[in-house]
Structure formats: structure tokens, C-alpha cells
Amino acid sequence: MVRIVMKFGGTSVADLDRIKNVARHVKREVDAGHEVAVVVSAMSGKTNELVGWVQGAPKVVGANSPFYDAREYDAVVASGEQVTSGLLAITLQAMDINARSWQGWQIPIRTDNAHGAARILEIDGSDIIKRMGEGQVAVISGFQGLGPDNRIATLGRGGSDTSAVAIAAAVKADRCDIYTDVDGVYTTDPRIVPQARRLKKIAFEEMLEMASLGAKVLQVRSVELAMVHKVRTFVRSSFEDPDAPGMGDFLNPPGTLICDEEEIVEQEVVTGIAYAKDEAQISLRRLADRPGVSAAIFGPLAESHINVDMIVQNISEDGSKTDMTFTVPSGDVDKAIKVLGENKEKIGYDVVQNESGLVKVSVIGIGMRSHAGVAATAFKALADKGINIKAITTSEIKISILIDGPYAELAVRTLHSCYGLDKN
Ligand code: ADP
Ligand code: ASP
Ligand code: MG
């Protein structure tokens, strides 16, 4: 018996017609004799609308958070998925398919207490496994679980991907198919670069970097779970005809397989380009160059949950003073400046400067481990287009470059073609 988990994103369930189309995909797999669990997102735009309502609701006097109470935020924003799981179950029933909807708390999907960005801790798959064994399709609301306080907890934006992979791991599914509005993972966002090529396969580590560095096709946590639990995960399109030839191919469905690097026969040096908008740079000028300065800066920022990324330090000629520059998400700049202000004396800097609206473009590829000169190629290509580099960070399998916002698309296109990624 084959067991599969199928996940459908917001655009795939955007209205009743699309939900009918999703039901046809599900029917194809049911007719093939497979046991099926389906994970759905809210209709596209719905979660944004719900978040907007929470943000617009009256505030407790003196509250300085954009939301009131994270538990009530979760109660509101998790509702979008409740609607689509019910509607898909109804639609499947009308097609004579035995189906039942499940909310996170009904399974239950246990999470930690980080409301709004909770992590899945444990899933009791026994009930749905039993029902699937009896021929019932489980239609599960993505993006949500049950916190230790017995309240609904949501998993962070894009979290239905993570629900799907976690459920696939819990029910020991043979495959997890992430259906979306593109037909696979591309060398870069195909909406920005029409020359982007679809990848047949991509290694877990590369997909993890792509997702962390801005490619929102999969939530980062879903890739981590797929890697740890060895879930065979495909990214594929829900917009293709559900009954077109090959759509039901068990071993080689159309789309991109996320897999171990050993499974990839022809490994390119560079696999893809990702970009993340809304980065900001903060510089502390004329710091005393002494042990403990970095700890004095980054300790308090970490305690305030500010995610610091690229760090660059310049030392003055006589070695007595230093400048420290680092990036944070644009949304965290004000908070970071406040924290640095509160710690000015302890850190001992002269002035703090900041600049928002920057973009981080990244070149990703496992092949970089064994090839020299990959970074130099990027620097030259960007220089030839007159794009100024503000900061650089590298790891074994990625190079990230910080540039001014208006150059984002040009930089992504330039890097994409300089590594020969453009389709012919
Ligand atoms: P869903 O609602 O199905 O979860 P998302 O909007 O979250 O869909 O993710 C799909 C989108 O990810 C695509 O429409 C595409 O614009 C974007 N994307 C970014 N980078 C890539 C990439 N490298 N390959 C494919 N899609 C990408
Ligand atoms: N509906 C949620 C969101 O928009 C979860 C998801 O789509 O994965 O973030
Ligand atoms: Mg998504």
C-alpha cells in the first residue's frame, strides 16, 4: 500500500473552482489505490486579510506590540485553513470520495508555545492512519497545531508546507507532494527571471539555503524536516490537468524532487540564485577595538530577538578604533537602534548610522565546495553592470551579496546568466 501526502497552497484553493480542481488531483491518487492525506492552506490573500484585521483591532492601552495577545492572533489567523479543509472535504464527498476534515487540535499536532511562529513537536498520526486504512481521505488544515496551553498555535507564514512534511513523516508517507502555482523549483524565482530553468532535482542543503535566503516556494522549516526525516518531497503544479499523462506517475511525477545530494547525477557548480528584500544595514562608528566589543553589541540584540545577519568589521590604521557594520531585517531597525542606544556606554561607540531598503542576493550550489573562483565571477559580473557591493558573506555552498534595492532585479538576472543558468 502506498501512502501519500498532498499539500495545496493558497492560489491552488483560491475559490470553489480551484478547490474542485484540487479534488480531481486527489481523486486521481485515490483511484490509483493510494492512501491519501491532504493538507490545505487558506485561500490566497485570506491570511493577509486576517492578519490585517488583528492589526486593526483596538489595542490595550499602553501595549506596544502590533498585536494584542499572540493566542488570539492565532485563533483568528488559523481560521482561513478551517474554511478550505471543510470545503475540500465537501467537494470530495460530492465526487463520491470518503473524506473528513481535521483541524490541528483534532489530530492532534502538538507544538511548542511560540504562538505565531510555533514549532511542531509531535504528531499523533494513529487516528488518521486508521481512517486512511479504511479508505477515508484526511483533509487537514495546514499552518496550525495545538500549543502546550491547549490553544491553537500557528506555525509562521508559509507554515502549511511544514504541516505537510511533518504529517508525511508522522504517517510514514512514501511521498509528500507540495502543489503550488509553479511547476517546480527553478534556478531562481521564475516570476522575476523568465529565463529561469526548472530543476529536476535539488539537494536538501541547497533547498535549505534557497529557502532561508528568500525563495519562498518552501518554508525553511519544511525543508529541515524533510531532510531530517528523509521525506521524499516533490514541488509540483496544481494548475496542470489532473488527468494529463504522467501526472499519476508514482516514481517520477512532474516537478522537482528535493533529495540527498548523492541522488543528483549531474551536479552543477551553481544551482540557483535567491534574493531577500527589505534588508537594512547598521553601522557603529569609532568603536574601541578591544576584546568583548562584539559580545557587547550582539548580545543585547540577540536578547531582543533581532536577527543579525551579515557582519563586517573594519579596523583603523593604528588599530585603536574599529567600525562595525551588520544587517538586520528592515522591520527590526528601530528596535535595534533603540537597543544599541540603551547600551551605548557599555559598547563605547561614537555614532550609529543606518540605511534601509537594501537587498541580499545569494548564489547557491553544493558544487562550490570543490570549485575555486565562483565568488570572483559574481563580483566581476556585478561590477560590469555598475552594481556596488555593500557587504559579502560566504559559506561552503553560498555567497551572499548586499546591494542597493533598486538594483535587485538586475543583479539577480546578471548572476543568473553569468553562471550559465539561463535556459536556451
Ligand atoms: P503557495 O501558496 O502554493 O504556498 P507560495 O507563493 O508560497 O505558494 O510559493 C510559490 C511561489 O514561490 C512562486 O509563485 C514563485 O514566485 C516563488 N518562488 C521564489 N523562488 C522560487 C524558485 N526558485 N522556484 C520556484 N518558485 C519560486
Ligand atoms: N495561510 C498561511 C500563510 O499564508 C500558511 C500557508 O499558506 O502556508 O502564511
Ligand atoms: Mg507557500
Coordinates of C-alpha atoms and ligand atoms in Angstrom, one line a residue:
M1 CA 0.0 0.0 0.0
V2 CA 1.3 3.4 -1.0
R3 CA 0.6 6.4 1.3
I4 CA 0.9 9.9 0.1
V5 CA 0.5 13.4 1.5
M6 CA -0.6 16.1 -0.9
K7 CA -0.4 19.8 0.1
F8 CA -2.2 22.6 -1.8
G9 CA -1.2 26.2 -1.3
G10 CA -3.3 29.4 -1.3
T11 CA -3.6 30.0 -5.0
S12 CA -4.5 26.3 -5.6
V13 CA -7.6 26.6 -3.3
A14 CA -8.4 30.3 -4.1
D15 CA -12.0 29.7 -5.0
L16 CA -14.6 26.9 -5.4
D17 CA -13.5 26.1 -8.9
R18 CA -9.9 25.7 -7.9
I19 CA -11.0 23.5 -5.0
K20 CA -12.8 21.3 -7.5
N21 CA -9.6 21.1 -9.5
V22 CA -7.7 20.1 -6.3
A23 CA -10.3 17.4 -5.7
R24 CA -9.6 16.0 -9.1
H25 CA -5.9 15.7 -8.2
V26 CA -6.9 13.9 -5.0
K27 CA -9.3 11.6 -6.9
R28 CA -6.5 10.6 -9.3
E29 CA -4.4 9.3 -6.4
V30 CA -7.4 7.7 -4.6
D31 CA -8.4 5.9 -7.8
A32 CA -4.8 4.6 -8.1
G33 CA -5.5 2.8 -4.8
H34 CA -3.3 5.0 -2.6
E35 CA -4.0 6.1 1.0
V36 CA -4.2 9.9 0.9
A37 CA -3.9 12.7 3.4
V38 CA -4.3 16.3 2.1
V39 CA -3.0 19.5 3.7
V40 CA -4.5 22.8 2.6
S41 CA -3.6 26.4 3.0
A42 CA -6.1 29.2 3.4
M43 CA -7.5 30.8 0.1
S44 CA -4.8 33.1 -1.3
G45 CA -4.9 36.6 0.4
K46 CA -7.1 35.3 3.2
T47 CA -4.3 35.0 5.8
N48 CA -3.1 38.6 5.0
E49 CA -6.7 39.8 5.4
L50 CA -7.0 38.1 8.8
V51 CA -3.6 39.5 10.0
G52 CA -4.8 42.9 8.9
W53 CA -8.0 42.6 11.0
V54 CA -5.9 41.7 14.1
Q55 CA -3.6 44.6 13.5
G56 CA -6.5 47.0 13.0
A57 CA -8.4 45.8 16.1
P58 CA -8.4 48.1 19.2
K59 CA -5.3 47.9 21.4
V60 CA -4.9 47.5 25.1
V61 CA -3.8 50.9 26.4
G62 CA -0.1 51.1 26.6
A63 CA 0.5 47.9 24.5
N64 CA 3.5 48.5 22.2
S65 CA 3.1 45.3 20.2
P66 CA 1.4 45.4 16.8
F67 CA -0.8 42.5 18.1
Y68 CA -2.7 42.1 21.4
D69 CA -2.4 38.6 22.5
A70 CA -0.5 36.1 20.4
R71 CA -3.0 33.4 21.3
E72 CA -5.9 35.4 20.0
Y73 CA -3.9 36.3 16.9
D74 CA -3.5 32.6 16.3
A75 CA -7.2 32.0 16.9
V76 CA -8.0 34.5 14.2
V77 CA -5.4 33.7 11.5
A78 CA -5.8 29.9 11.8
S79 CA -9.4 30.2 10.7
G80 CA -8.6 30.5 6.9
E81 CA -7.4 26.9 6.8
Q82 CA -10.5 25.7 8.6
V83 CA -12.7 27.0 5.8
T84 CA -10.7 25.4 3.0
S85 CA -10.3 22.0 4.7
G86 CA -14.1 21.8 5.2
L87 CA -14.8 23.0 1.6
L88 CA -12.4 20.4 0.1
A89 CA -14.0 17.6 2.2
I90 CA -17.4 18.6 1.0
T91 CA -16.2 18.7 -2.6
L92 CA -14.6 15.3 -2.3
Q93 CA -17.7 13.8 -0.8
A94 CA -19.7 15.2 -3.7
M95 CA -17.4 13.2 -6.0
D96 CA -18.2 10.1 -4.1
I97 CA -14.9 10.1 -2.2
N98 CA -15.0 9.3 1.5
A99 CA -13.3 12.4 3.1
R100 CA -13.2 14.1 6.5
S101 CA -11.6 17.4 7.6
W102 CA -9.2 17.7 10.5
Q103 CA -8.1 20.8 12.4
G104 CA -4.7 20.7 14.1
W105 CA -6.1 20.2 17.5
Q106 CA -8.2 17.2 16.4
I107 CA -5.3 15.1 15.3
P108 CA -3.5 16.5 17.5
I109 CA -0.5 18.3 16.1
R110 CA 1.4 19.3 19.2
T111 CA 3.5 22.5 19.0
D112 CA 5.7 24.5 21.4
N113 CA 4.4 27.7 23.0
A114 CA 5.8 30.2 20.5
H115 CA 2.4 31.5 19.3
G116 CA 2.6 32.9 15.8
A117 CA 5.8 31.1 15.0
A118 CA 5.3 27.7 16.7
R119 CA 7.4 24.6 16.0
I120 CA 5.8 21.2 15.7
L121 CA 6.9 18.9 18.5
E122 CA 4.8 15.8 17.9
I123 CA 2.0 14.5 15.8
D124 CA -0.2 11.6 16.8
G125 CA -0.9 10.0 13.4
S126 CA -2.7 7.0 14.7
D127 CA -6.3 8.2 14.1
I128 CA -5.7 9.4 10.6
I129 CA -3.7 6.3 9.8
K130 CA -6.6 4.1 10.9
R131 CA -9.1 6.1 8.9
M132 CA -6.9 6.2 5.8
G133 CA -6.7 2.4 6.2
E134 CA -10.5 2.3 6.0
G135 CA -10.4 4.3 2.8
Q136 CA -11.1 7.8 4.1
V137 CA -9.2 10.8 2.8
A138 CA -7.9 13.0 5.7
V139 CA -8.2 16.7 4.7
I140 CA -6.0 18.6 7.2
S141 CA -5.8 22.3 7.9
G142 CA -2.2 23.4 7.4
F143 CA -0.4 26.1 9.4
Q144 CA -1.8 25.2 12.8
G145 CA -1.4 22.9 15.8
L146 CA -2.1 22.8 19.5
G147 CA 0.2 24.5 21.9
P148 CA 1.1 23.2 25.4
D149 CA -1.6 25.7 26.7
N150 CA -4.2 23.7 24.7
R151 CA -4.7 26.7 22.4
I152 CA -4.4 26.9 18.7
A153 CA -0.9 27.8 17.6
T154 CA 0.2 28.9 14.1
L155 CA 3.5 27.9 12.5
G156 CA 4.6 31.2 10.9
R157 CA 3.9 32.4 7.4
G158 CA 4.1 29.7 4.7
G159 CA 3.7 27.1 7.5
S160 CA 1.4 24.7 5.6
D161 CA 4.5 23.4 3.8
T162 CA 5.8 22.4 7.2
S163 CA 2.5 20.9 8.3
A164 CA 2.6 18.7 5.2
V165 CA 6.1 17.4 5.6
A166 CA 5.6 16.8 9.3
I167 CA 2.4 14.9 8.7
A168 CA 4.2 12.9 5.9
A169 CA 6.9 12.0 8.4
A170 CA 4.4 11.1 11.2
V171 CA 2.3 8.8 9.0
K172 CA 5.4 7.4 7.2
A173 CA 4.2 8.5 3.8
D174 CA 6.0 7.3 0.7
R175 CA 5.8 10.7 -0.8
C176 CA 4.9 14.3 0.1
D177 CA 3.8 16.4 -2.9
I178 CA 3.7 20.2 -2.5
Y179 CA 1.3 21.5 -5.1
T180 CA 1.7 25.2 -5.9
D181 CA 1.3 27.8 -8.6
V182 CA 4.7 27.0 -10.3
D183 CA 5.6 23.6 -11.7
G184 CA 8.7 23.0 -9.6
V185 CA 11.7 24.7 -8.0
Y186 CA 13.5 26.9 -10.5
T187 CA 17.1 28.2 -10.7
T188 CA 15.6 31.5 -9.4
D189 CA 12.2 33.0 -9.0
P190 CA 10.6 32.4 -12.4
R191 CA 8.4 35.5 -11.8
I192 CA 11.5 37.7 -11.8
V193 CA 13.6 35.9 -14.3
P194 CA 11.6 34.3 -17.2
Q195 CA 14.8 32.6 -18.3
A196 CA 14.9 30.6 -15.1
R197 CA 15.1 26.8 -15.6
R198 CA 13.1 24.2 -13.7
L199 CA 15.3 21.8 -11.7
K200 CA 14.6 18.1 -11.9
K201 CA 16.2 17.6 -8.5
I202 CA 17.7 19.8 -5.8
A203 CA 19.7 18.7 -2.8
F204 CA 18.2 19.3 0.7
E205 CA 21.1 21.6 1.7
E206 CA 20.7 23.7 -1.4
M207 CA 16.9 24.0 -1.0
L208 CA 17.5 24.9 2.7
E209 CA 19.8 27.8 1.6
M210 CA 17.5 28.9 -1.2
A211 CA 14.5 29.0 1.2
S212 CA 16.5 30.7 4.0
L213 CA 17.9 33.3 1.6
G214 CA 14.5 34.3 0.2
A215 CA 13.0 31.7 -2.2
K216 CA 9.6 31.4 -0.5
V217 CA 8.5 28.4 -2.6
L218 CA 9.0 26.2 0.6
Q219 CA 9.0 27.3 4.2
V220 CA 12.5 26.8 5.6
R221 CA 11.3 24.5 8.4
S222 CA 9.6 22.2 6.0
V223 CA 13.0 21.6 4.2
E224 CA 14.7 20.9 7.6
L225 CA 12.0 18.3 8.5
A226 CA 12.2 16.7 5.0
M227 CA 16.0 16.4 5.4
V228 CA 15.9 15.0 8.9
H229 CA 13.1 12.6 8.4
K230 CA 14.1 11.7 4.8
V231 CA 10.7 12.6 3.4
R232 CA 10.6 12.2 -0.4
T233 CA 9.3 15.7 -1.2
F234 CA 8.2 17.0 -4.7
V235 CA 7.3 20.5 -5.6
R236 CA 4.7 20.4 -8.5
S237 CA 1.9 22.4 -10.1
S238 CA -1.8 22.1 -9.2
F239 CA -2.6 24.1 -12.4
E240 CA -1.8 21.2 -14.8
D241 CA -4.7 19.0 -15.9
P242 CA -5.0 16.5 -13.1
D243 CA -5.5 13.7 -15.6
A244 CA -2.8 14.6 -18.1
P245 CA -0.4 11.7 -18.9
G246 CA 2.3 11.2 -16.3
M247 CA 0.5 13.1 -13.6
G248 CA 0.0 9.9 -11.6
D249 CA 3.5 8.5 -12.1
F250 CA 4.5 7.3 -8.7
L251 CA 8.3 7.3 -9.1
N252 CA 8.7 10.2 -11.4
P253 CA 5.9 12.7 -11.1
P254 CA 6.3 16.0 -12.9
G255 CA 8.0 18.6 -10.7
T256 CA 11.2 18.9 -8.7
L257 CA 12.4 16.3 -6.2
I258 CA 14.1 17.6 -3.0
C259 CA 16.6 14.8 -2.2
D260 CA 20.1 13.8 -0.9
E261 CA 22.9 15.2 -2.9
E262 CA 24.0 11.6 -3.7
E263 CA 20.9 11.2 -5.8
I264 CA 21.9 14.1 -8.1
V265 CA 24.0 12.8 -11.0
E266 CA 24.9 16.0 -12.8
Q267 CA 25.8 18.4 -10.1
E268 CA 26.3 22.0 -11.4
V269 CA 28.7 24.3 -9.6
V270 CA 25.9 26.8 -9.0
T271 CA 22.3 25.6 -8.6
G272 CA 20.4 28.7 -8.1
I273 CA 20.1 32.4 -7.2
A274 CA 17.9 33.7 -4.3
Y275 CA 17.2 37.2 -3.1
A276 CA 15.7 38.7 0.0
K277 CA 14.3 42.2 0.0
D278 CA 13.9 44.6 2.9
E279 CA 17.3 44.2 4.5
A280 CA 18.9 47.1 6.4
Q281 CA 22.4 48.0 7.4
I282 CA 23.5 49.4 10.7
S283 CA 27.0 50.8 11.3
L284 CA 28.6 51.7 14.6
R285 CA 31.4 54.2 14.0
R286 CA 34.7 54.5 16.0
L287 CA 34.3 51.7 18.5
A288 CA 37.2 51.0 20.9
D289 CA 39.0 47.9 19.4
R290 CA 39.1 45.7 22.5
P291 CA 38.1 42.2 23.5
G292 CA 34.4 41.9 24.3
V293 CA 33.1 44.6 21.9
S294 CA 31.3 42.2 19.6
A295 CA 29.7 40.5 22.6
A296 CA 28.6 43.9 24.0
I297 CA 26.9 44.7 20.6
F298 CA 25.4 41.4 19.6
G299 CA 24.4 40.0 23.0
P300 CA 21.7 42.6 23.7
L301 CA 20.5 42.4 20.1
A302 CA 20.1 38.7 20.4
E303 CA 18.3 39.0 23.7
S304 CA 15.8 41.3 21.9
H305 CA 15.3 38.6 19.3
I306 CA 16.8 40.7 16.5
N307 CA 18.1 38.5 13.7
V308 CA 21.6 39.9 12.8
D309 CA 22.9 38.6 9.5
M310 CA 26.0 39.9 7.6
I311 CA 28.7 41.3 9.9
V312 CA 31.7 43.4 8.6
Q313 CA 34.4 44.9 10.8
N314 CA 37.0 47.5 9.7
I315 CA 40.0 48.4 11.9
S316 CA 41.6 51.8 11.8
E317 CA 45.2 52.1 10.7
D318 CA 46.6 52.4 14.2
G319 CA 44.4 49.5 15.4
S320 CA 42.8 51.6 18.2
K321 CA 39.4 52.1 16.7
T322 CA 37.1 50.0 14.6
D323 CA 33.8 50.3 12.6
M324 CA 31.2 47.5 12.9
T325 CA 28.6 47.1 10.2
F326 CA 25.8 44.5 10.1
T327 CA 22.4 43.8 8.6
V328 CA 19.0 43.2 10.2
P329 CA 15.6 42.9 8.6
S330 CA 14.2 46.4 7.8
G331 CA 11.4 45.9 10.2
D332 CA 13.8 45.5 13.1
V333 CA 15.9 48.7 12.5
D334 CA 14.1 50.9 15.0
K335 CA 14.2 48.2 17.7
A336 CA 17.9 47.6 17.0
I337 CA 18.8 51.3 17.2
K338 CA 16.9 51.6 20.5
V339 CA 18.7 48.6 22.0
L340 CA 22.1 50.0 20.8
G341 CA 21.2 53.4 22.3
E342 CA 20.4 51.8 25.6
N343 CA 23.8 50.0 25.6
K344 CA 25.9 52.9 24.2
E345 CA 28.1 53.3 27.2
K346 CA 28.8 49.6 27.6
I347 CA 29.6 49.3 23.9
G348 CA 31.5 52.5 23.6
Y349 CA 30.9 53.8 20.1
D350 CA 30.8 57.3 18.6
V351 CA 27.8 57.3 16.3
V352 CA 25.3 54.9 14.8
Q353 CA 24.2 55.1 11.2
N354 CA 21.6 53.1 9.3
E355 CA 20.3 52.5 5.8
S356 CA 17.1 50.6 4.8
G357 CA 15.8 49.3 1.5
L358 CA 18.7 47.0 0.7
V359 CA 18.6 43.6 -0.9
K360 CA 20.6 40.5 -0.4
V361 CA 21.3 38.4 -3.4
S362 CA 22.7 34.9 -3.0
V363 CA 24.5 32.4 -5.2
I364 CA 23.9 28.8 -4.0
G365 CA 25.4 25.5 -5.1
I366 CA 26.9 22.4 -3.5
G367 CA 29.5 22.3 -6.3
M368 CA 31.1 25.4 -4.8
R369 CA 32.8 23.2 -2.2
S370 CA 35.1 21.9 -4.8
H371 CA 35.4 24.8 -7.2
A372 CA 37.5 28.0 -6.9
G373 CA 36.7 31.4 -8.4
V374 CA 32.9 31.2 -8.0
A375 CA 32.8 34.4 -5.9
A376 CA 35.2 36.3 -8.2
T377 CA 32.8 35.6 -11.1
A378 CA 29.9 37.2 -9.3
F379 CA 31.9 40.2 -8.2
K380 CA 33.1 40.8 -11.8
A381 CA 29.7 40.4 -13.3
L382 CA 28.1 42.8 -10.9
A383 CA 31.0 45.3 -11.4
D384 CA 30.5 45.2 -15.2
K385 CA 26.8 46.3 -14.6
G386 CA 27.9 49.1 -12.2
I387 CA 26.4 47.5 -9.2
N388 CA 28.1 48.4 -5.9
I389 CA 28.6 45.7 -3.3
K390 CA 28.0 46.8 0.3
A391 CA 28.8 43.6 2.2
I392 CA 29.6 40.0 1.4
T393 CA 29.3 36.8 3.4
T394 CA 30.1 33.3 2.3
S395 CA 29.8 29.7 3.4
E396 CA 30.8 26.4 1.8
I397 CA 27.8 26.4 -0.5
K398 CA 26.7 30.0 -0.8
I399 CA 27.8 33.6 -1.4
S400 CA 25.5 36.4 -0.2
I401 CA 26.0 40.0 -1.5
L402 CA 24.3 43.1 -0.1
I403 CA 23.3 45.7 -2.7
D404 CA 21.1 48.8 -3.1
G405 CA 17.4 47.9 -3.5
P406 CA 16.8 49.3 -7.0
Y407 CA 19.5 47.0 -8.4
A408 CA 17.8 43.8 -7.2
E409 CA 16.3 42.5 -10.4
L410 CA 19.3 43.5 -12.5
A411 CA 21.7 41.7 -10.0
V412 CA 19.6 38.5 -9.9
R413 CA 19.4 38.4 -13.8
T414 CA 23.1 39.2 -14.1
L415 CA 24.1 36.4 -11.6
H416 CA 21.7 34.0 -13.2
S417 CA 23.2 34.4 -16.6
C418 CA 26.9 34.7 -15.6
Y419 CA 26.8 31.1 -14.2
G420 CA 25.1 29.8 -17.3
L421 CA 21.8 29.2 -15.6
D422 CA 19.6 30.8 -18.3
K423 CA 17.5 28.3 -20.3
N424 CA 18.5 28.2 -24.0
Ligands
ADP1 P1 1.8 28.5 -2.1 O1 0.7 29.5 -1.9 O2 1.4 27.4 -3.0 O3 2.4 28.1 -0.8 P2 4.0 30.4 -2.5 O4 3.6 31.7 -3.1 O5 4.2 30.3 -1.0 O6 2.9 29.3 -2.9 O7 5.3 29.9 -3.2 C1 5.3 29.8 -4.7 C2 6.0 31.0 -5.2 O8 7.4 30.9 -4.9 C3 6.0 31.0 -6.8 O9 4.8 31.6 -7.3 C4 7.3 31.8 -7.1 O10 7.0 33.1 -7.4 C5 8.1 31.8 -5.8 N1 9.5 31.4 -5.9 C6 10.5 32.1 -5.4 N2 11.7 31.5 -5.7 C7 11.3 30.4 -6.5 C8 12.1 29.3 -7.1 N3 13.4 29.3 -7.0 N4 11.4 28.4 -7.8 C9 10.1 28.4 -7.8 N5 9.3 29.3 -7.3 C10 9.9 30.3 -6.6
ASP2 N1 -2.0 30.5 5.0 C1 -0.7 30.6 5.6 C2 0.0 31.8 5.1 O1 -0.5 32.5 4.2 C3 0.1 29.4 5.6 C4 0.4 28.9 4.2 O2 -0.1 29.3 3.2 O3 1.4 28.1 4.1 O4 1.1 32.1 5.5
MG3 MG 3.8 29.0 0.5

